[in-house]
Short mmCIF file of C-alpha atoms and ligand atoms in Angstrom, two decimals:
data_model
loop_
_atom_site.label_atom_id
_atom_site.label_comp_id
_atom_site.label_asym_id
_atom_site.label_seq_id
_atom_site.Cartn_x
_atom_site.Cartn_y
_atom_site.Cartn_z
CA MET A 239 58.34 61.13 78.61
CA SER A 240 55.47 61.56 81.01
CA ASP A 241 52.36 63.70 80.83
CA LYS A 242 52.99 66.77 83.06
CA SER A 243 49.48 66.54 84.53
CA THR A 244 50.30 63.14 86.07
CA GLY A 245 53.91 64.01 86.90
CA VAL A 246 57.39 64.27 85.44
CA ILE A 247 60.29 61.83 85.31
CA ARG A 248 62.80 62.58 88.04
CA SER A 249 66.27 61.04 88.46
CA VAL A 250 66.10 60.16 92.15
CA ILE A 251 69.24 59.37 94.15
CA ALA A 252 68.36 55.93 95.53
CA GLY A 253 71.72 55.14 97.16
CA CYS A 254 75.39 56.02 97.42
CA GLY A 255 78.71 54.36 98.22
CA SER A 256 82.43 55.06 98.20
CA ALA A 257 85.81 53.36 98.31
CA LEU A 258 89.28 54.50 99.32
CA PRO A 259 92.66 52.82 98.93
CA GLN A 260 94.08 51.27 102.11
CA ARG A 261 97.20 53.40 102.24
CA ILE A 262 97.08 56.90 103.73
CA MET A 263 99.81 59.36 102.85
CA THR A 264 100.09 62.33 105.22
CA ASN A 265 101.71 65.67 104.48
CA ALA A 266 104.61 64.53 106.66
CA ASP A 267 105.03 61.49 104.38
CA ILE A 268 105.07 63.73 101.30
CA SER A 269 107.66 66.03 102.86
CA LYS A 270 110.06 63.07 102.74
CA ILE A 271 109.65 62.90 98.93
CA VAL A 272 109.60 66.59 97.89
CA ASP A 273 110.69 69.88 99.48
CA THR A 274 107.47 70.83 101.27
CA THR A 275 105.98 71.09 104.74
CA ASP A 276 102.70 70.16 106.42
CA GLU A 277 102.31 73.84 107.30
CA TRP A 278 102.61 75.03 103.66
CA ILE A 279 100.16 72.43 102.34
CA VAL A 280 97.56 73.01 105.07
CA GLU A 281 97.76 76.79 104.81
CA ARG A 282 97.52 76.95 100.98
CA THR A 283 95.07 74.08 100.41
CA GLY A 284 93.54 72.67 103.62
CA ILE A 285 94.77 69.17 102.71
CA LYS A 286 96.27 67.07 105.52
CA ALA A 287 96.26 63.55 104.03
CA ARG A 288 95.20 61.58 100.96
CA HIS A 289 94.74 57.90 100.07
CA ILE A 290 97.13 56.39 97.52
CA ALA A 291 96.32 53.22 95.58
CA ASP A 292 98.70 50.26 95.64
CA ASP A 293 99.29 48.11 92.54
CA SER A 294 96.24 45.94 93.23
CA GLU A 295 93.91 48.94 93.53
CA THR A 296 92.87 50.58 90.28
CA THR A 297 90.18 52.91 88.97
CA ARG A 298 88.21 49.77 88.07
CA THR A 299 88.49 48.01 91.45
CA LEU A 300 87.74 51.18 93.45
CA GLY A 301 84.80 51.91 91.14
CA VAL A 302 83.37 48.40 91.55
CA ASP A 303 83.69 48.62 95.33
CA ALA A 304 81.88 51.99 95.45
CA ALA A 305 79.20 50.74 93.02
CA ARG A 306 78.46 47.61 95.06
CA LYS A 307 78.06 49.69 98.22
CA ALA A 308 75.77 52.15 96.40
CA LEU A 309 73.56 49.31 95.12
CA ALA A 310 73.37 47.76 98.61
CA HIS A 311 72.51 51.16 100.11
CA ALA A 312 69.73 51.57 97.50
CA GLY A 313 68.44 48.03 98.15
CA LEU A 314 68.92 47.22 94.46
CA GLU A 315 70.59 44.38 92.55
CA ALA A 316 73.21 44.78 89.82
CA GLY A 317 70.62 43.28 87.45
CA ASP A 318 68.38 46.32 87.96
CA VAL A 319 70.98 48.62 86.36
CA ASP A 320 70.54 49.51 82.68
CA LEU A 321 73.24 52.18 82.34
CA ILE A 322 76.69 52.74 83.86
CA ILE A 323 78.51 56.04 83.45
CA VAL A 324 82.03 56.31 84.87
CA ALA A 325 83.58 59.75 85.21
CA THR A 326 87.36 59.34 85.10
CA SER A 327 90.54 60.77 83.62
CA THR A 328 92.61 57.84 84.86
CA PRO A 329 91.09 54.78 83.13
CA ASP A 330 92.60 51.32 83.63
CA GLN A 331 93.32 51.16 79.89
CA THR A 332 93.14 53.66 77.01
CA PHE A 333 90.22 51.54 75.86
CA PRO A 334 87.79 49.89 76.47
CA ALA A 335 85.96 52.27 78.76
CA THR A 336 86.44 51.52 82.47
CA ALA A 337 82.62 51.50 82.67
CA THR A 338 82.56 48.29 80.61
CA LEU A 339 85.13 46.66 82.94
CA ILE A 340 82.98 47.59 85.93
CA GLN A 341 79.87 46.35 84.08
CA ALA A 342 81.58 42.96 83.62
CA ASP A 343 82.71 42.80 87.27
CA LEU A 344 79.14 43.48 88.40
CA GLY A 345 77.85 40.73 86.09
CA ILE A 346 75.65 43.07 84.07
CA THR A 347 75.11 42.14 80.41
CA ARG A 348 72.29 44.49 79.39
CA GLY A 349 72.03 48.20 78.77
CA ALA A 350 75.08 50.36 78.10
CA ALA A 351 78.26 51.47 79.82
CA PHE A 352 80.57 54.33 78.89
CA ASP A 353 83.10 56.77 80.36
CA VAL A 354 82.82 60.55 80.57
CA GLN A 355 85.98 62.63 80.53
CA ALA A 356 85.70 66.12 82.01
CA VAL A 357 88.51 65.81 84.56
CA CYS A 358 87.45 67.21 87.96
CA SER A 359 84.01 68.19 86.58
CA GLY A 360 83.46 64.60 85.42
CA PHE A 361 80.89 63.64 88.06
CA VAL A 362 78.76 66.73 87.38
CA TYR A 363 78.99 66.02 83.62
CA ALA A 364 78.07 62.34 84.21
CA LEU A 365 75.04 63.28 86.36
CA THR A 366 73.94 65.68 83.63
CA VAL A 367 74.15 62.98 80.92
CA ALA A 368 72.45 60.39 83.14
CA ASP A 369 69.60 62.78 83.97
CA ALA A 370 69.07 63.66 80.29
CA MET A 371 68.99 59.97 79.32
CA MET A 372 66.52 59.15 82.07
CA LYS A 373 64.24 62.03 81.16
CA THR A 374 64.18 60.86 77.53
CA GLY A 375 63.34 57.31 78.57
CA GLN A 376 66.68 55.80 77.52
CA ALA A 377 67.53 54.46 80.99
CA SER A 378 65.66 53.77 84.22
CA CYS A 379 68.36 52.77 86.70
CA VAL A 380 71.78 54.34 86.34
CA LEU A 381 75.03 53.84 88.23
CA VAL A 382 76.99 57.09 88.10
CA ILE A 383 80.52 56.52 89.33
CA GLY A 384 83.46 58.87 89.81
CA SER A 385 86.67 56.87 90.16
CA GLU A 386 90.26 58.04 89.94
CA THR A 387 93.85 57.02 90.56
CA PHE A 388 95.53 60.40 90.00
CA SER A 389 98.60 59.17 91.91
CA ARG A 390 99.52 57.30 88.69
CA ILE A 391 99.74 60.50 86.59
CA LEU A 392 101.44 62.74 89.14
CA ASP A 393 105.02 63.88 88.74
CA TRP A 394 106.27 62.89 92.20
CA THR A 395 109.22 65.30 91.81
CA ASP A 396 106.93 68.34 91.28
CA ARG A 397 105.94 69.77 94.68
CA THR A 398 103.52 72.24 93.08
CA THR A 399 101.17 69.42 92.00
CA CYS A 400 101.90 66.13 93.78
CA VAL A 401 100.80 67.44 97.19
CA LEU A 402 97.28 68.23 95.93
CA PHE A 403 95.78 64.97 94.69
CA GLY A 404 94.61 61.59 96.00
CA ASP A 405 92.85 58.40 94.85
CA GLY A 406 89.34 57.11 95.50
CA ALA A 407 85.89 56.42 94.13
CA GLY A 408 82.29 57.35 94.83
CA ALA A 409 79.03 56.21 93.27
CA VAL A 410 75.33 57.00 93.27
CA VAL A 411 72.41 54.97 91.91
CA LEU A 412 69.78 57.04 90.12
CA LYS A 413 66.26 55.67 89.63
CA ALA A 414 63.68 57.10 87.25
CA GLU A 415 60.50 57.88 89.18
CA THR A 416 57.40 59.85 88.26
CA HIS A 417 56.65 62.68 90.69
CA PRO A 418 54.60 65.88 90.73
CA ASP A 419 56.42 68.65 88.87
CA SER A 420 57.40 70.44 92.07
CA GLN A 421 60.63 71.60 93.63
CA GLN A 422 59.58 69.61 96.71
CA SER A 423 59.63 66.29 94.78
CA PRO A 424 62.79 64.19 95.02
CA GLY A 425 65.39 63.95 92.28
CA ILE A 426 67.61 66.11 90.12
CA LEU A 427 66.01 69.54 89.61
CA VAL A 428 68.52 71.40 87.42
CA THR A 429 71.83 70.57 85.74
CA ARG A 430 74.19 72.98 83.99
CA ILE A 431 77.59 72.30 82.40
CA HIS A 432 80.11 74.61 80.71
CA SER A 433 83.54 74.49 79.13
CA ASP A 434 86.03 76.95 77.65
CA GLY A 435 88.78 75.17 75.71
CA ARG A 436 90.92 78.28 75.41
CA PHE A 437 92.30 77.27 78.81
CA HIS A 438 93.13 73.66 77.90
CA ASP A 439 96.84 74.25 78.58
CA LYS A 440 96.40 75.55 82.15
CA LEU A 441 95.68 72.11 83.61
CA TYR A 442 96.52 69.11 81.47
CA VAL A 443 98.47 65.86 81.12
CA ASP A 444 101.60 66.07 78.93
CA GLY A 445 101.08 62.73 77.21
CA GLY A 446 98.54 60.62 75.36
CA PRO A 447 98.11 57.78 72.86
CA SER A 448 97.92 59.99 69.78
CA THR A 449 100.81 62.30 70.63
CA THR A 450 103.57 60.95 72.87
CA LYS A 451 102.20 57.38 72.98
CA THR A 452 102.70 57.59 76.75
CA VAL A 453 100.37 58.24 79.67
CA GLY A 454 102.08 61.50 80.67
CA HIS A 455 102.07 63.56 83.84
CA LEU A 456 99.72 66.19 85.23
CA ARG A 457 100.83 69.80 84.70
CA MET A 458 99.15 72.84 86.13
CA GLU A 459 99.45 76.60 86.32
CA GLY A 460 97.99 76.72 89.82
CA ARG A 461 97.55 80.48 90.02
CA GLU A 462 95.73 80.61 86.65
CA VAL A 463 93.36 77.83 87.75
CA PHE A 464 92.77 79.60 91.04
CA LYS A 465 92.02 82.90 89.26
CA HIS A 466 89.16 81.40 87.23
CA ALA A 467 87.82 78.96 89.82
CA VAL A 468 85.79 81.22 92.10
CA THR A 469 84.23 83.17 89.20
CA ASN A 470 83.29 80.05 87.20
CA ILE A 471 82.03 78.04 90.17
CA SER A 472 79.99 80.80 91.78
CA GLY A 473 78.60 81.76 88.34
CA VAL A 474 77.25 78.29 87.56
CA MET A 475 75.94 77.77 91.10
CA ASP A 476 74.04 81.03 90.77
CA GLU A 477 72.63 79.87 87.40
CA VAL A 478 71.17 76.61 88.74
CA MET A 479 69.77 78.24 91.88
CA LYS A 480 68.10 80.99 89.81
CA GLU A 481 66.63 78.45 87.40
CA ALA A 482 65.15 76.48 90.32
CA HIS A 483 64.00 79.70 92.06
CA VAL A 484 65.96 78.91 95.23
CA ALA A 485 68.22 81.16 97.29
CA PRO A 486 71.51 80.05 98.86
CA ALA A 487 69.71 79.94 102.23
CA ASP A 488 67.23 77.34 100.85
CA VAL A 489 70.04 74.90 100.00
CA ASN A 490 70.65 72.49 102.87
CA TRP A 491 74.02 71.15 101.69
CA PHE A 492 76.72 72.26 99.29
CA VAL A 493 78.78 69.28 98.18
CA PRO A 494 81.58 70.84 96.15
CA HIS A 495 84.47 69.34 94.23
CA GLN A 496 87.23 69.16 96.85
CA ALA A 497 90.17 71.01 95.28
CA ASN A 498 91.21 73.71 97.67
CA ARG A 499 89.80 75.17 100.88
CA ARG A 500 90.63 78.71 99.80
CA ILE A 501 88.61 78.33 96.56
CA LEU A 502 85.64 77.12 98.61
CA GLU A 503 85.98 79.96 101.10
CA GLY A 504 86.06 82.48 98.22
CA THR A 505 82.92 80.93 96.69
CA VAL A 506 81.10 80.90 100.03
CA ARG A 507 81.86 84.57 100.56
CA LYS A 508 80.77 85.55 97.04
CA LEU A 509 77.41 83.75 97.21
CA GLY A 510 76.64 84.33 100.88
CA ILE A 511 76.47 80.63 101.72
CA ARG A 512 76.41 79.44 105.33
CA GLU A 513 79.79 77.80 106.03
CA GLU A 514 78.12 75.07 108.13
CA SER A 515 76.26 73.86 105.02
CA ILE A 516 79.46 72.95 103.16
CA VAL A 517 80.55 69.31 103.16
CA MET A 518 84.34 69.33 103.24
CA THR A 519 86.46 66.17 103.01
CA LEU A 520 89.56 67.52 101.28
CA ASP A 521 91.52 67.49 104.53
CA ARG A 522 91.38 63.65 104.48
CA HIS A 523 90.98 62.88 100.75
CA GLY A 524 92.89 65.64 98.91
CA ASN A 525 91.65 66.36 95.39
CA THR A 526 90.34 63.06 93.98
CA SER A 527 89.13 64.71 90.75
CA ALA A 528 85.87 63.15 89.46
CA ALA A 529 85.57 61.03 92.62
CA SER A 530 85.58 63.91 95.09
CA ILE A 531 81.88 64.87 94.97
CA PRO A 532 80.37 61.37 95.31
CA LEU A 533 82.97 60.57 98.00
CA ALA A 534 82.01 63.66 100.01
CA PHE A 535 78.30 63.03 99.42
CA ASP A 536 78.60 59.46 100.70
CA VAL A 537 80.47 60.59 103.82
CA ALA A 538 77.77 63.16 104.68
CA VAL A 539 74.86 60.79 103.95
CA LYS A 540 76.35 57.97 106.01
CA ASP A 541 77.25 60.20 108.99
CA GLY A 542 73.65 61.43 109.02
CA ARG A 543 74.17 65.04 107.97
CA ILE A 544 72.40 64.79 104.59
CA ALA A 545 68.86 63.43 105.04
CA LYS A 546 66.08 62.47 102.63
CA GLY A 547 64.27 65.59 101.45
CA ASP A 548 67.34 67.87 101.76
CA LEU A 549 68.20 70.19 98.89
CA VAL A 550 71.78 69.48 97.77
CA LEU A 551 73.97 71.48 95.37
CA PHE A 552 76.96 69.83 93.68
CA GLU A 553 79.55 71.90 91.84
CA ALA A 554 82.92 71.39 90.18
CA MET A 555 85.58 72.88 87.95
CA GLY A 556 88.42 71.09 86.20
CA GLY A 557 90.80 70.86 83.26
CA GLY A 558 89.51 72.08 79.91
CA PHE A 559 88.40 74.29 81.60
CA THR A 560 85.16 72.50 82.37
CA TRP A 561 82.72 73.42 85.12
CA GLY A 562 79.15 72.78 86.16
CA ALA A 563 76.58 72.36 88.91
CA VAL A 564 73.65 70.08 89.74
CA LEU A 565 70.81 70.87 92.15
CA ALA A 566 68.96 67.85 93.54
CA ARG A 567 66.47 67.02 96.26
CA TYR A 568 67.75 63.88 98.00
N1 COA B 293 105.60 73.26 99.27
C1 COA B 293 106.32 74.37 99.55
N2 COA B 293 106.41 75.40 98.69
C2 COA B 293 105.75 75.32 97.53
C3 COA B 293 104.99 74.18 97.18
C4 COA B 293 104.94 73.13 98.12
N3 COA B 293 104.23 72.00 97.88
N4 COA B 293 104.44 74.39 95.96
C5 COA B 293 104.86 75.60 95.56
N5 COA B 293 105.63 76.15 96.49
C6 COA B 293 106.29 77.46 96.46
C7 COA B 293 106.52 77.95 95.05
O1 COA B 293 107.70 77.41 94.52
C8 COA B 293 106.62 79.44 95.26
O2 COA B 293 107.89 79.73 95.72
P1 COA B 293 108.65 81.10 95.26
O3 COA B 293 107.79 82.19 95.75
O4 COA B 293 109.96 80.97 95.93
O5 COA B 293 108.70 81.01 93.77
C9 COA B 293 105.63 79.70 96.41
O6 COA B 293 105.43 78.42 97.04
C10 COA B 293 104.32 80.24 95.96
O7 COA B 293 103.86 79.47 94.85
P2 COA B 293 102.51 79.75 94.15
O8 COA B 293 102.30 78.73 93.06
O9 COA B 293 102.41 81.17 93.77
O10 COA B 293 101.52 79.44 95.36
P3 COA B 293 99.98 79.67 95.48
O11 COA B 293 99.67 80.54 96.61
O12 COA B 293 99.35 80.02 94.15
O13 COA B 293 99.48 78.21 95.87
C11 COA B 293 98.37 76.35 94.79
C12 COA B 293 99.67 77.14 94.96
C13 COA B 293 98.59 75.24 93.80
C14 COA B 293 97.99 75.77 96.15
C15 COA B 293 97.27 77.33 94.33
O14 COA B 293 97.68 78.05 93.19
C16 COA B 293 96.00 76.62 93.99
O15 COA B 293 95.33 76.09 94.86
N6 COA B 293 95.59 76.64 92.71
C17 COA B 293 94.41 75.94 92.29
C18 COA B 293 94.79 74.52 92.10
C19 COA B 293 93.63 73.61 91.99
O16 COA B 293 92.76 73.63 92.82
N7 COA B 293 93.66 72.79 90.96
C20 COA B 293 92.73 71.77 90.75
C21 COA B 293 91.52 72.31 90.13
S1 COA B 293 90.48 70.98 89.74
#
């Protein structure tokens, strides 16, 4: 840890990258599989299309692709990385961790690699763990990856869930740098995560190695999830902004988990956020669970919206329930 008079350790976002499966499935395509319409899906969720992995595309391959792009964007080599954290609920295998598979594909043999499982909040949880490890000197260059192939755990006969999700991956590289202890310095400023396991059966997968010995399918009480989402998300966003002494108007970009346009609109209204400051990709990506935030972040960095020095707020909620937020200066 550093002496506060000379500066503090900050986890600085040095680069980002993302990867999407080749195949795009539109709402019209889905309406050939289940009894639904483009109109219903767009009106209730805002989703128009999603990418679906083929057999050669997995959580590992999408994660590696996103990680390589993030390293190139940061101008770093795989050999610089001393920690890999993969947020996923759809690992290639029950074990080992997908992070170790990605570590091997990148040719990294030092440091550590592990997965974090917090469903759609996974990326926010992974950033929180990475930041804590960097601040305690346990890592200096971290690849934080959100990668998912939810299409593999969907029940493609259940129209209430299969229309909502998609596949993809996003990654950021975090570098430990010493900066003045100021809100103006780059890096992660505040992280906050929560969970409440009483709601574990509102959004879950009905299988697993220790119970059914199968992978299982995603099940969800959509209305119940919806009911808690706006309260939990706006609550934790408020917490991190208060801790950093910033107002919604000071935040340049909100990069939320991309679950549902109506949840985002409810949150925006509750917190008084400018709608133009929200990065929304769910129309093209659907809900890609732990991948959705780094995917959206990469889109907005690469199209020039998010610039160095901008204040960015990430937030998510997912199965568990889990939820959390991270405030960072890019
Ligand atoms: N196409 C057409 N009709 C559908 C449908 C579909 N894909 N899915 C459900 N319906 C029907 C239902 O069967 C129901 O019909 P009924 O009234 O005849 O019984 C009707 O639409 C309303 O269903 P309901 O579940 O009450 O709709 P809703 O307004 O709550 O919208 C969700 C459903 C899933 C879009 C909404 O609850 C939601 O967004 N929840 C949060 C989900 C989420 O974001 N989860 C991820 C969190 S990480």
